[in-house]
XYZ file of C-alpha atoms in Angstrom:
678
model
C 22.792 -47.784 -11.618
C 24.783 -46.139 -14.379
C 28.153 -44.521 -13.684
C 29.050 -40.937 -14.603
C 31.481 -42.122 -17.290
C 28.955 -44.483 -18.843
C 26.284 -41.768 -18.728
C 28.404 -39.266 -20.664
C 29.436 -41.928 -23.179
C 25.815 -42.941 -23.795
C 24.737 -39.303 -24.185
C 27.425 -38.612 -26.788
C 26.488 -41.793 -28.648
C 22.891 -40.645 -29.231
C 22.185 -40.240 -32.939
C 19.025 -38.149 -32.497
C 18.033 -35.199 -30.358
C 18.374 -31.433 -30.399
C 22.083 -31.135 -29.756
C 23.487 -28.000 -28.128
C 27.081 -27.516 -26.901
C 26.126 -28.279 -23.305
C 23.163 -30.651 -23.605
C 20.914 -32.808 -25.781
C 17.106 -32.508 -25.736
C 14.784 -35.287 -26.849
C 11.338 -36.707 -26.215
C 11.104 -39.466 -23.637
C 9.590 -41.859 -26.209
C 12.584 -41.243 -28.467
C 15.008 -41.999 -25.639
C 13.152 -45.246 -24.868
C 13.855 -46.447 -28.403
C 17.356 -44.982 -28.823
C 18.899 -46.033 -25.502
C 16.830 -48.215 -23.212
C 19.477 -48.071 -20.458
C 19.433 -44.265 -20.294
C 15.629 -44.304 -20.389
C 15.370 -46.765 -17.504
C 17.908 -44.685 -15.603
C 15.778 -41.559 -16.134
C 12.716 -43.445 -14.883
C 14.663 -44.526 -11.789
C 15.699 -40.930 -11.092
C 12.100 -39.760 -11.483
C 10.876 -42.502 -9.162
C 13.505 -41.625 -6.546
C 12.289 -38.020 -6.604
C 8.637 -39.162 -6.541
C 7.934 -37.608 -9.940
C 4.987 -39.103 -11.804
C 5.703 -40.388 -15.306
C 3.032 -38.010 -16.620
C 4.889 -35.030 -15.100
C 7.614 -34.949 -17.770
C 7.892 -35.674 -21.473
C 11.174 -34.021 -22.554
C 14.561 -34.901 -21.126
C 17.654 -32.692 -21.176
C 20.878 -34.699 -20.937
C 24.062 -32.870 -20.027
C 27.067 -33.422 -22.292
C 29.536 -32.092 -19.717
C 28.335 -33.243 -16.300
C 26.554 -36.163 -14.663
C 23.258 -34.289 -14.768
C 19.859 -34.268 -16.424
C 16.605 -32.310 -16.384
C 13.060 -33.665 -16.607
C 10.918 -31.117 -18.477
C 7.162 -30.961 -18.858
C 5.797 -29.474 -22.086
C 2.106 -30.535 -21.915
C 1.340 -29.062 -25.351
C 4.325 -30.629 -27.111
C 2.181 -32.282 -29.780
C -0.566 -29.654 -30.011
C 1.274 -26.285 -30.045
C 3.779 -25.207 -32.675
C 5.938 -23.645 -29.954
C 4.961 -25.349 -26.666
C 5.622 -23.630 -23.341
C 7.462 -25.150 -20.406
C 5.162 -26.023 -17.498
C 7.767 -27.275 -15.024
C 11.348 -28.478 -14.829
C 13.348 -30.583 -12.406
C 17.127 -30.309 -12.748
C 19.092 -33.146 -11.155
C 22.812 -33.071 -10.364
C 23.606 -36.767 -10.045
C 27.170 -36.244 -8.841
C 26.011 -34.165 -5.855
C 22.654 -35.934 -5.443
C 20.810 -32.624 -5.475
C 17.883 -31.342 -7.504
C 16.058 -28.095 -8.200
C 12.409 -27.762 -9.260
C 10.972 -24.699 -11.038
C 7.263 -24.182 -11.741
C 6.410 -22.068 -14.812
C 2.675 -22.821 -14.818
C 1.734 -19.320 -13.621
C 4.382 -17.493 -15.614
C 3.316 -14.950 -18.231
C 6.589 -15.493 -20.032
C 7.696 -19.141 -19.807
C 10.462 -20.738 -21.880
C 9.324 -22.227 -25.208
C 10.502 -25.041 -27.446
C 11.716 -24.873 -31.064
C 12.850 -27.419 -33.667
C 10.717 -30.198 -32.261
C 11.449 -32.498 -35.204
C 14.959 -33.013 -33.773
C 13.508 -34.507 -30.595
C 11.455 -37.270 -32.191
C 12.217 -40.121 -34.566
C 11.686 -39.765 -38.304
C 8.850 -42.313 -38.228
C 6.914 -40.258 -35.650
C 3.540 -39.260 -37.194
C 4.174 -35.606 -36.219
C 7.694 -35.443 -37.629
C 6.821 -33.807 -40.988
C 4.545 -31.228 -39.362
C 7.259 -30.288 -36.863
C 9.793 -29.976 -39.670
C 7.480 -27.713 -41.687
C 7.013 -25.403 -38.674
C 10.794 -25.065 -38.355
C 11.194 -24.338 -42.073
C 8.591 -21.565 -41.757
C 10.641 -19.930 -39.020
C 13.910 -20.297 -40.912
C 12.368 -18.776 -44.059
C 11.156 -15.810 -42.019
C 14.691 -15.345 -40.580
C 13.602 -15.989 -37.012
C 16.485 -18.232 -35.935
C 19.392 -15.908 -36.737
C 19.617 -14.596 -33.165
C 18.858 -17.479 -30.812
C 19.197 -15.260 -27.713
C 15.859 -13.613 -28.484
C 13.712 -16.685 -29.044
C 13.870 -18.625 -25.798
C 10.853 -17.099 -24.024
C 7.213 -16.771 -25.075
C 6.782 -12.977 -25.123
C 10.211 -12.272 -26.630
C 9.523 -14.893 -29.330
C 6.178 -13.277 -30.185
C 7.720 -9.797 -30.325
C 10.612 -11.146 -32.394
C 8.075 -12.576 -34.832
C 6.258 -9.213 -34.996
C 9.489 -7.320 -35.757
C 9.960 -9.569 -38.781
C 6.498 -8.665 -40.082
C 4.732 -11.842 -38.979
C 2.210 -12.905 -36.387
C 0.930 -16.132 -34.853
C -2.515 -17.525 -35.440
C -3.310 -20.952 -34.014
C 0.417 -21.388 -33.522
C 1.394 -20.887 -37.179
C 3.170 -17.974 -38.878
C 1.187 -15.490 -40.983
C 2.064 -12.156 -42.505
C 1.133 -9.382 -40.086
C -0.961 -7.680 -42.783
C -3.307 -10.661 -42.635
C -3.903 -10.345 -38.874
C -6.150 -7.911 -36.926
C -4.330 -4.848 -35.552
C -3.627 -4.841 -31.818
C -4.820 -2.010 -29.593
C -1.996 0.439 -28.858
C -1.567 3.015 -26.108
C 1.066 5.745 -26.260
C 3.138 5.864 -23.073
C 5.300 8.819 -22.018
C 8.300 6.820 -20.790
C 10.557 9.887 -20.664
C 8.535 11.247 -17.729
C 9.437 8.345 -15.466
C 13.011 9.439 -14.674
C 13.112 11.153 -11.265
C 15.418 13.976 -10.210
C 17.431 12.820 -7.164
C 19.558 14.782 -4.734
C 21.146 11.723 -3.114
C 22.180 8.267 -4.245
C 19.366 5.911 -5.182
C 18.626 3.003 -2.833
C 20.406 0.342 -4.963
C 23.505 2.563 -5.159
C 23.377 3.089 -1.395
C 23.298 -0.684 -0.943
C 26.425 -1.029 -3.096
C 28.165 1.617 -1.016
C 27.121 -0.124 2.208
C 28.634 -3.411 1.055
C 31.963 -1.902 0.023
C 31.560 -2.050 -3.768
C 32.555 1.617 -4.144
C 36.100 1.069 -2.880
C 37.555 1.869 -6.311
C 38.133 -1.751 -7.341
C 34.951 -2.099 -9.407
C 33.800 -0.364 -12.580
C 30.079 0.392 -12.833
C 27.609 0.786 -15.692
C 24.156 2.246 -15.037
C 21.785 0.603 -17.540
C 18.898 3.068 -17.789
C 20.593 5.869 -15.863
C 17.707 8.341 -16.213
C 18.936 11.899 -15.740
C 22.311 10.669 -14.500
C 22.127 11.867 -10.881
C 23.787 8.720 -9.519
C 26.523 8.859 -12.151
C 27.439 12.469 -11.383
C 27.762 11.693 -7.676
C 29.898 8.607 -8.278
C 32.116 10.340 -10.816
C 32.694 13.213 -8.380
C 34.207 10.637 -6.036
C 36.564 9.435 -8.750
C 34.757 6.170 -9.464
C 34.754 4.508 -12.879
C 31.043 4.924 -13.613
C 29.314 5.186 -17.016
C 25.706 4.915 -18.128
C 23.114 4.859 -20.865
C 19.444 5.797 -21.055
C 17.165 5.555 -24.113
C 15.465 8.878 -23.349
C 17.936 11.078 -21.469
C 21.325 9.717 -22.535
C 20.890 7.772 -25.796
C 24.381 8.729 -26.997
C 25.945 6.750 -24.157
C 27.678 3.577 -25.243
C 26.583 0.286 -23.688
C 29.787 -1.094 -22.215
C 30.556 -4.034 -19.954
C 31.507 -3.369 -16.336
C 32.205 -5.277 -13.145
C 28.894 -4.021 -11.732
C 25.816 -3.238 -13.826
C 22.872 -1.445 -12.238
C 19.368 -1.944 -13.661
C 17.666 0.477 -11.326
C 13.875 0.904 -11.522
C 13.896 0.217 -15.259
C 11.725 -2.895 -15.485
C 8.837 -1.027 -13.833
C 8.417 1.498 -16.618
C 8.508 -0.806 -19.659
C 4.992 -1.764 -20.715
C 6.142 -4.388 -23.208
C 7.039 -7.711 -21.546
C 9.497 -8.602 -24.289
C 11.369 -5.311 -23.877
C 11.554 -5.928 -20.134
C 13.179 -9.268 -20.759
C 15.518 -7.726 -23.343
C 16.539 -5.050 -20.827
C 17.276 -7.683 -18.174
C 19.200 -9.899 -20.605
C 21.010 -6.890 -22.049
C 22.136 -5.748 -18.619
C 23.207 -9.304 -17.765
C 25.316 -9.572 -20.931
C 27.234 -6.447 -19.902
C 27.797 -7.749 -16.356
C 31.223 -9.095 -15.448
C 30.715 -9.717 -11.716
C 27.456 -8.370 -10.272
C 24.079 -7.255 -11.641
C 21.860 -5.148 -9.369
C 18.151 -5.173 -10.227
C 15.669 -2.960 -8.424
C 11.950 -2.389 -8.950
C 9.043 -0.630 -7.289
C 6.839 -2.718 -4.998
C 3.225 -2.016 -4.084
C 0.178 -3.752 -2.654
C -3.199 -4.139 -4.324
C -4.741 -1.251 -2.383
C -2.158 1.187 -3.711
C -2.356 -0.123 -7.289
C -6.164 0.134 -7.325
C -6.023 3.945 -7.502
C -4.566 3.858 -11.036
C -5.944 2.920 -14.462
C -5.108 -0.714 -15.342
C -3.080 -1.259 -18.516
C -1.622 -4.585 -19.653
C -0.019 -6.093 -16.516
C 0.511 -2.691 -14.887
C -1.157 0.707 -14.593
C -1.193 4.125 -16.242
C -0.306 6.890 -13.798
C -1.714 10.423 -13.758
C 1.396 11.557 -15.684
C 0.607 9.073 -18.479
C 3.544 6.870 -17.523
C 3.393 3.112 -17.235
C 4.234 1.395 -13.968
C 4.421 -2.315 -13.338
C 4.383 -2.701 -9.554
C 5.805 -6.014 -8.393
C 5.490 -8.254 -5.381
C 8.813 -9.304 -3.814
C 8.406 -12.982 -4.698
C 7.195 -12.094 -8.202
C 10.267 -10.076 -9.220
C 12.609 -12.632 -7.648
C 10.962 -15.387 -9.671
C 11.099 -13.318 -12.888
C 14.835 -12.675 -12.483
C 15.665 -16.285 -11.668
C 13.559 -17.750 -14.478
C 14.949 -15.315 -17.041
C 18.618 -15.611 -16.095
C 18.624 -19.111 -14.587
C 20.611 -17.651 -11.696
C 19.936 -17.170 -7.995
C 18.765 -13.679 -7.041
C 19.840 -12.536 -3.570
C 17.341 -10.249 -1.823
C 19.111 -7.171 -0.445
C 16.035 -5.129 0.432
C 12.401 -5.008 -0.680
C 12.633 -4.606 -4.456
C 16.457 -4.812 -4.629
C 18.331 -7.958 -5.712
C 21.948 -8.919 -6.384
C 22.694 -11.485 -9.112
C 26.337 -12.545 -9.219
C 27.913 -13.715 -12.459
C 31.224 -14.171 -10.613
C 30.443 -17.052 -8.239
C 33.631 -16.609 -6.213
C 32.591 -12.999 -5.611
C 29.143 -14.252 -4.625
C 30.585 -16.577 -2.012
C 32.764 -13.815 -0.566
C 29.678 -11.591 -0.318
C 27.482 -14.223 1.325
C 30.234 -15.342 3.672
C 30.653 -11.755 4.878
C 26.891 -11.373 5.153
C 26.503 -14.276 7.559
C 29.616 -13.466 9.560
C 29.360 -11.812 12.927
C 31.181 -8.615 13.684
C 32.846 -9.112 17.055
C 34.674 -6.518 19.106
C 37.471 -8.587 20.608
C 39.516 -7.374 23.548
C 42.862 -5.816 22.804
C 45.924 -7.938 23.485
C 47.057 -7.078 26.978
C 50.687 -6.631 27.916
C 52.289 -9.857 29.199
C 52.218 -9.766 33.015
C 55.115 -10.576 35.335
C 57.876 -10.475 32.754
C 61.099 -11.909 34.100
C 64.545 -12.009 32.556
C 64.177 -15.727 31.873
C 60.745 -15.468 30.310
C 61.915 -14.886 26.724
C 58.572 -15.590 25.093
C 56.695 -13.004 27.139
C 59.506 -10.536 26.734
C 59.352 -11.091 22.974
C 55.604 -10.323 22.907
C 56.122 -7.201 24.997
C 58.913 -6.036 22.697
C 56.744 -6.477 19.554
C 53.428 -5.567 21.112
C 51.863 -4.022 17.965
C 52.771 -6.974 15.737
C 51.460 -9.609 18.148
C 48.339 -7.573 18.847
C 47.558 -7.414 15.099
C 48.224 -11.133 14.749
C 45.980 -11.965 17.714
C 43.179 -9.839 16.286
C 43.449 -11.606 12.915
C 43.409 -15.038 14.551
C 40.251 -14.139 16.451
C 38.570 -12.717 13.337
C 39.333 -15.883 11.344
C 39.023 -18.391 14.166
C 42.195 -20.027 12.833
C 45.778 -19.289 11.824
C 46.041 -16.857 8.888
C 47.870 -17.370 5.607
C 50.138 -14.789 3.960
C 47.307 -13.167 1.995
C 45.275 -12.823 5.207
C 47.962 -11.216 7.396
C 50.414 -8.844 5.721
C 52.963 -9.022 8.549
C 53.250 -12.800 8.530
C 56.831 -12.693 7.226
C 57.878 -10.377 10.076
C 56.176 -12.661 12.582
C 57.985 -15.739 11.228
C 61.317 -13.929 11.425
C 60.747 -13.078 15.080
C 59.084 -16.197 16.462
C 59.512 -18.943 13.863
C 56.008 -20.130 12.917
C 52.473 -18.720 13.293
C 51.521 -21.823 15.295
C 54.272 -21.074 17.820
C 53.148 -17.446 18.040
C 49.593 -18.618 18.761
C 50.771 -21.014 21.486
C 52.608 -18.161 23.203
C 49.565 -15.888 22.993
C 47.217 -18.577 24.284
C 49.479 -19.029 27.299
C 49.339 -15.286 27.934
C 45.665 -14.588 27.065
C 44.067 -17.905 27.966
C 41.882 -20.001 25.667
C 38.427 -18.600 26.446
C 38.325 -15.848 23.830
C 40.057 -18.009 21.217
C 37.658 -20.922 21.759
C 34.755 -18.494 21.451
C 36.163 -17.235 18.142
C 36.472 -20.807 16.816
C 32.896 -21.637 17.812
C 31.508 -18.448 16.302
C 33.348 -18.915 13.002
C 32.165 -22.527 12.785
C 28.561 -21.414 13.328
C 28.853 -18.580 10.795
C 30.117 -21.041 8.180
C 27.302 -23.497 8.912
C 24.842 -20.626 8.498
C 26.463 -19.731 5.155
C 26.210 -23.314 3.858
C 22.673 -23.777 5.234
C 21.425 -20.630 3.495
C 22.964 -21.755 0.209
C 21.017 -25.023 0.488
C 17.807 -23.280 1.548
C 17.995 -20.968 -1.461
C 18.781 -24.015 -3.658
C 21.671 -22.209 -5.276
C 23.560 -24.116 -7.905
C 26.502 -25.961 -6.361
C 29.656 -23.899 -6.626
C 32.253 -25.346 -8.964
C 35.000 -23.242 -7.401
C 35.431 -22.177 -3.793
C 37.423 -19.112 -2.677
C 40.729 -19.994 -1.064
C 39.680 -18.533 2.281
C 36.602 -20.747 2.431
C 38.672 -23.788 1.412
C 40.934 -23.095 4.387
C 37.933 -22.646 6.669
C 36.452 -25.963 5.566
C 39.723 -27.808 6.146
C 40.219 -26.361 9.631
C 36.644 -26.451 10.938
C 35.116 -29.442 9.126
C 37.891 -31.462 7.532
C 36.125 -31.766 4.179
C 33.406 -29.998 2.201
C 30.846 -32.809 2.391
C 31.005 -32.786 6.188
C 30.152 -29.079 6.246
C 27.286 -29.598 3.794
C 25.905 -32.534 5.774
C 25.941 -30.613 9.055
C 24.356 -27.575 7.376
C 21.652 -29.768 5.847
C 20.831 -31.331 9.207
C 20.606 -27.862 10.731
C 18.372 -26.613 7.929
C 15.890 -29.471 8.257
C 15.684 -28.808 11.978
C 14.018 -25.401 11.510
C 10.793 -27.287 10.714
C 10.936 -28.972 14.152
C 8.658 -26.825 16.316
C 9.857 -28.489 19.521
C 13.461 -27.631 18.647
C 12.457 -24.064 17.744
C 10.617 -23.669 21.043
C 13.611 -24.981 22.984
C 15.899 -22.582 21.090
C 13.543 -19.661 21.818
C 13.589 -20.505 25.518
C 17.390 -20.701 25.398
C 17.565 -17.397 23.507
C 15.396 -15.682 26.104
C 17.867 -16.736 28.792
C 20.932 -15.817 26.723
C 20.001 -12.529 25.024
C 20.595 -9.164 26.702
C 16.906 -8.411 26.109
C 13.900 -10.192 24.605
C 10.220 -10.888 25.205
C 9.132 -14.536 25.287
C 5.473 -15.328 24.679
C 5.607 -18.905 25.995
C 4.729 -21.449 23.329
C 3.998 -18.743 20.767
C 6.895 -16.427 19.908
C 9.961 -14.494 20.939
C 10.489 -10.808 20.116
C 13.918 -9.177 19.983
C 15.707 -6.143 18.616
C 17.553 -6.720 15.338
C 20.874 -5.888 17.024
C 20.634 -9.173 18.952
C 20.235 -11.507 15.945
C 23.855 -12.642 15.946
C 23.569 -13.615 19.623
C 20.727 -16.052 18.896
C 21.302 -19.807 19.093
C 22.469 -21.082 15.710
C 19.156 -22.795 14.934
C 17.279 -19.497 15.284
C 19.905 -17.681 13.198
C 19.170 -20.190 10.445
C 15.402 -19.738 10.972
C 15.682 -15.951 10.696
C 18.162 -16.213 7.823
C 15.748 -18.407 5.874
C 13.002 -15.836 6.323
C 15.244 -12.967 5.252
C 16.237 -14.776 2.031
C 13.098 -13.323 0.466
C 12.975 -9.963 2.276
C 16.580 -8.799 2.340
C 18.390 -6.764 4.982
C 16.930 -5.084 8.047
C 17.889 -1.451 7.475
C 14.353 -0.112 8.129
C 13.332 -2.769 10.665
C 13.625 -2.558 14.452
C 12.033 -5.649 16.009
C 11.818 -9.289 14.931
C 9.183 -11.753 16.100
C 9.993 -15.443 15.643
C 6.789 -17.501 15.640
C 7.327 -20.909 17.215
C 4.575 -23.067 15.701
C 3.233 -21.237 12.637
C 6.490 -21.057 10.666
C 6.326 -17.274 10.314
C 8.609 -14.324 10.887
C 7.247 -10.842 11.603
C 9.370 -7.719 11.105
C 8.331 -4.321 12.448
C 9.741 -0.855 11.832
C 8.826 2.236 13.851
C 8.760 5.960 13.196
C 11.504 6.556 15.788
C 12.497 3.593 17.921
C 14.381 5.844 20.340
C 11.170 7.544 21.491
C 9.539 6.493 24.739
C 6.509 5.344 22.720
C 7.385 4.679 19.067
C 4.575 4.157 16.551
C 4.446 1.351 14.010
C 5.397 2.469 10.503
C 5.763 -0.865 8.729
C 4.955 -4.510 9.426
C 6.207 -7.394 7.295
C 4.958 -10.957 7.636
C 7.090 -13.678 6.069
C 5.459 -17.083 5.623
C 8.332 -19.522 5.681
C 6.638 -22.604 4.222
C 4.970 -20.763 1.345
C 7.940 -18.422 0.840
C 5.468 -15.552 0.629
C 5.795 -12.068 2.051
C 3.081 -9.568 3.020
C 3.799 -5.865 3.505
C 1.617 -3.663 5.716
C 2.404 0.054 5.536
C 0.892 2.401 8.103
C 0.972 5.507 5.932
C -1.739 7.259 7.929
C 0.102 8.416 11.061
C -3.156 8.731 12.976
C -3.666 4.962 12.694
C -0.180 3.805 13.652
C -0.317 1.494 16.724
C 2.001 2.323 19.640
C 4.860 0.130 20.849
C 4.362 -0.157 24.595
C 6.974 -1.466 27.046
C 9.941 -0.634 24.821
C 12.326 -1.372 27.723
C 11.660 -5.103 27.229
C 13.767 -4.953 24.064
C 16.636 -2.818 25.398
C 19.943 -3.972 26.853
C 20.145 -2.900 30.497
C 23.339 -0.960 29.704
C 21.891 0.836 26.680
C 21.128 4.539 26.641
C 18.013 5.548 28.570
C 17.221 1.980 29.717
C 16.522 2.999 33.324
C 14.528 6.004 32.170
C 12.522 3.873 29.716
C 11.836 1.137 32.249
C 10.610 3.649 34.806
C 8.424 5.308 32.147
C 6.941 1.939 31.099
C 6.005 1.083 34.687
C 4.256 4.423 35.201
C 2.424 4.251 31.884
C 1.269 0.653 32.433
C -0.094 1.564 35.856
C -2.081 4.450 34.394
C -3.421 2.376 31.497
C -4.265 -0.601 33.703
C -1.923 -2.906 31.768
C 1.348 -4.655 32.604
C 4.880 -3.571 31.779
C 6.233 -7.140 31.560
C 4.278 -8.445 28.553
C 3.556 -7.559 24.933
C 0.664 -5.105 25.029
C -1.234 -4.579 21.778
C -3.383 -1.487 21.400
C -4.648 0.598 18.484
C -3.697 4.242 18.147
C -7.299 5.265 18.843
C -7.472 3.108 21.997
C -4.143 4.481 23.213
C -5.085 8.118 22.721
C -8.545 7.566 24.183
C -7.024 5.931 27.282
C -4.662 8.885 27.812
C -7.420 11.385 27.159
C -9.667 9.617 29.661
C -7.158 10.303 32.445
C -6.189 13.760 31.099
C -2.601 12.758 30.344
C -0.211 13.098 27.427
C 3.326 11.913 26.641
C 6.147 14.416 26.694
C 9.487 12.742 26.083
C 9.914 10.265 28.937
C 7.403 12.095 31.069
C 3.653 11.643 31.448
C 2.177 15.060 31.989
C -1.285 16.317 32.752
C -3.142 18.031 29.942
C -4.261 20.659 32.500
C -1.089 21.248 34.539
C 2.674 20.923 34.129
C 2.868 18.424 37.016
C 4.578 15.147 36.174
C 4.148 11.773 37.800
């Protein structure tokens, strides 16, 4: 095996190849001749990853890191500008890899300057060189940012007065005219009287605390901007139709809200995404409209979208489709926040802070009690009693972190040191007073939250972080000793979610542990979303993996974990607090395929009822006793049971009530003929 140092030396010594600042591209046959050792090493890597030799023909060798990518351009010799079919990026220092399939992409990456990737004696060398000269003569290589993807390259060619025929450049005047359709884009901007959903998500996650500037790329009529500016936030925007005089400026946060939907030209969509990304300093928010085939079918098809009744274009996406488009275009991980809303962090430290908070439980710890039985000789307890507020704040911070805080994590640390000496001594005193139970629980919970954080990063196949936030470095040192230990434990945990026996055991354990849940033995467990953090860690990872594609559970009430089928079902109801809520939305997430199906029950008359709601309520929650009593009475009347999941259509439910002349009124079941209740 080759070492990292030898690898980088061999790469720099290559005399051929398409050389970029970060990497060198060349054909595998060229590498075999130029450096047999590197070629054999690449073959060994491919074999280790079980990649057929026919599955790659171009290799990308990093000039900065011990890394390479095996790329498959099937039409390398036949197309002037071949498209990428698949890529496998391998980080040899971390022994990790990431595979991306572009075979179904409408806008895959393409290859230029092929003559640089082959030897001069290659029979195709002169043809490749002539193709490049054509492009240079036409001025197509002056802005390399616009030429990396198929549709943007074709549009770039058209803007220069050329077109492609059989892969070669021709003057546009020599080519047939394309069919055009005039779209009224200016009609797509909606008038809002509250913040848009992506802006609400930013507010929810604390990004409107005044520490972040914001630029709204495609701000429409500016409703979001006016609201944010009224609150004193640094918010600017631009829109090609309603605010063209606005200047495109960089900002910590850039919002690309429902813009990609309304652009009928694929190249312009990509330009909008890349343009917004260029302006982003920390976080890009991308949101689009989602729809299923049944909804889309009511409109007139046009290109890859539809024409609406207002003569506007709409490209309705699937959740997985827009996630893939973002990640392929930016080569960055897109974090699902909600259906159609994604966060893409340019600042990776900020990303880790966000994800760490996301997977961290919010625990209401008990307040520090006053030290009991204080005697004149008990100086330590007397000291705590004298500085009750300071020690209470310190204790709360210790429990939140699961460890001793540093100066930037506890503002009063200097005062504490002055009074007691060291934070460790203060903790020993408090543990003697409070006992270890709550502290040990805090340590265990923080360890699990960190394992969940690392497991989700591996599941999402995010690029390894080159820099960790200081807080996470401290966590790793205290809870795991070293980073690799944390990653190994997280990896073991992640692989275990495919073990159906382990999932079943965890579901049985969860049913015993949770305040409320419904266990369908051998099939599934159903719980309210408020109980997710109380699940065994394995099930938290299972649910977390499913939510990587969906996002957060703002509009969801119940979660069903399927034991054997590798699925997660999310359900949202019209009003979960009702005695009989009706299903408004059902989402099925297929874990293995990483696919998501949405089922909207728009027609209220067809919404199925949720029976036996008390099965999902904590016994100390509001109306539990009332709900449980109601469920028993209703089950008796319907001839069902109140202890199991009971599935029934809306029509069956209403027919059953009508058959016994009953109707639901709050938590009462009343006769349709009299006011008597039972």
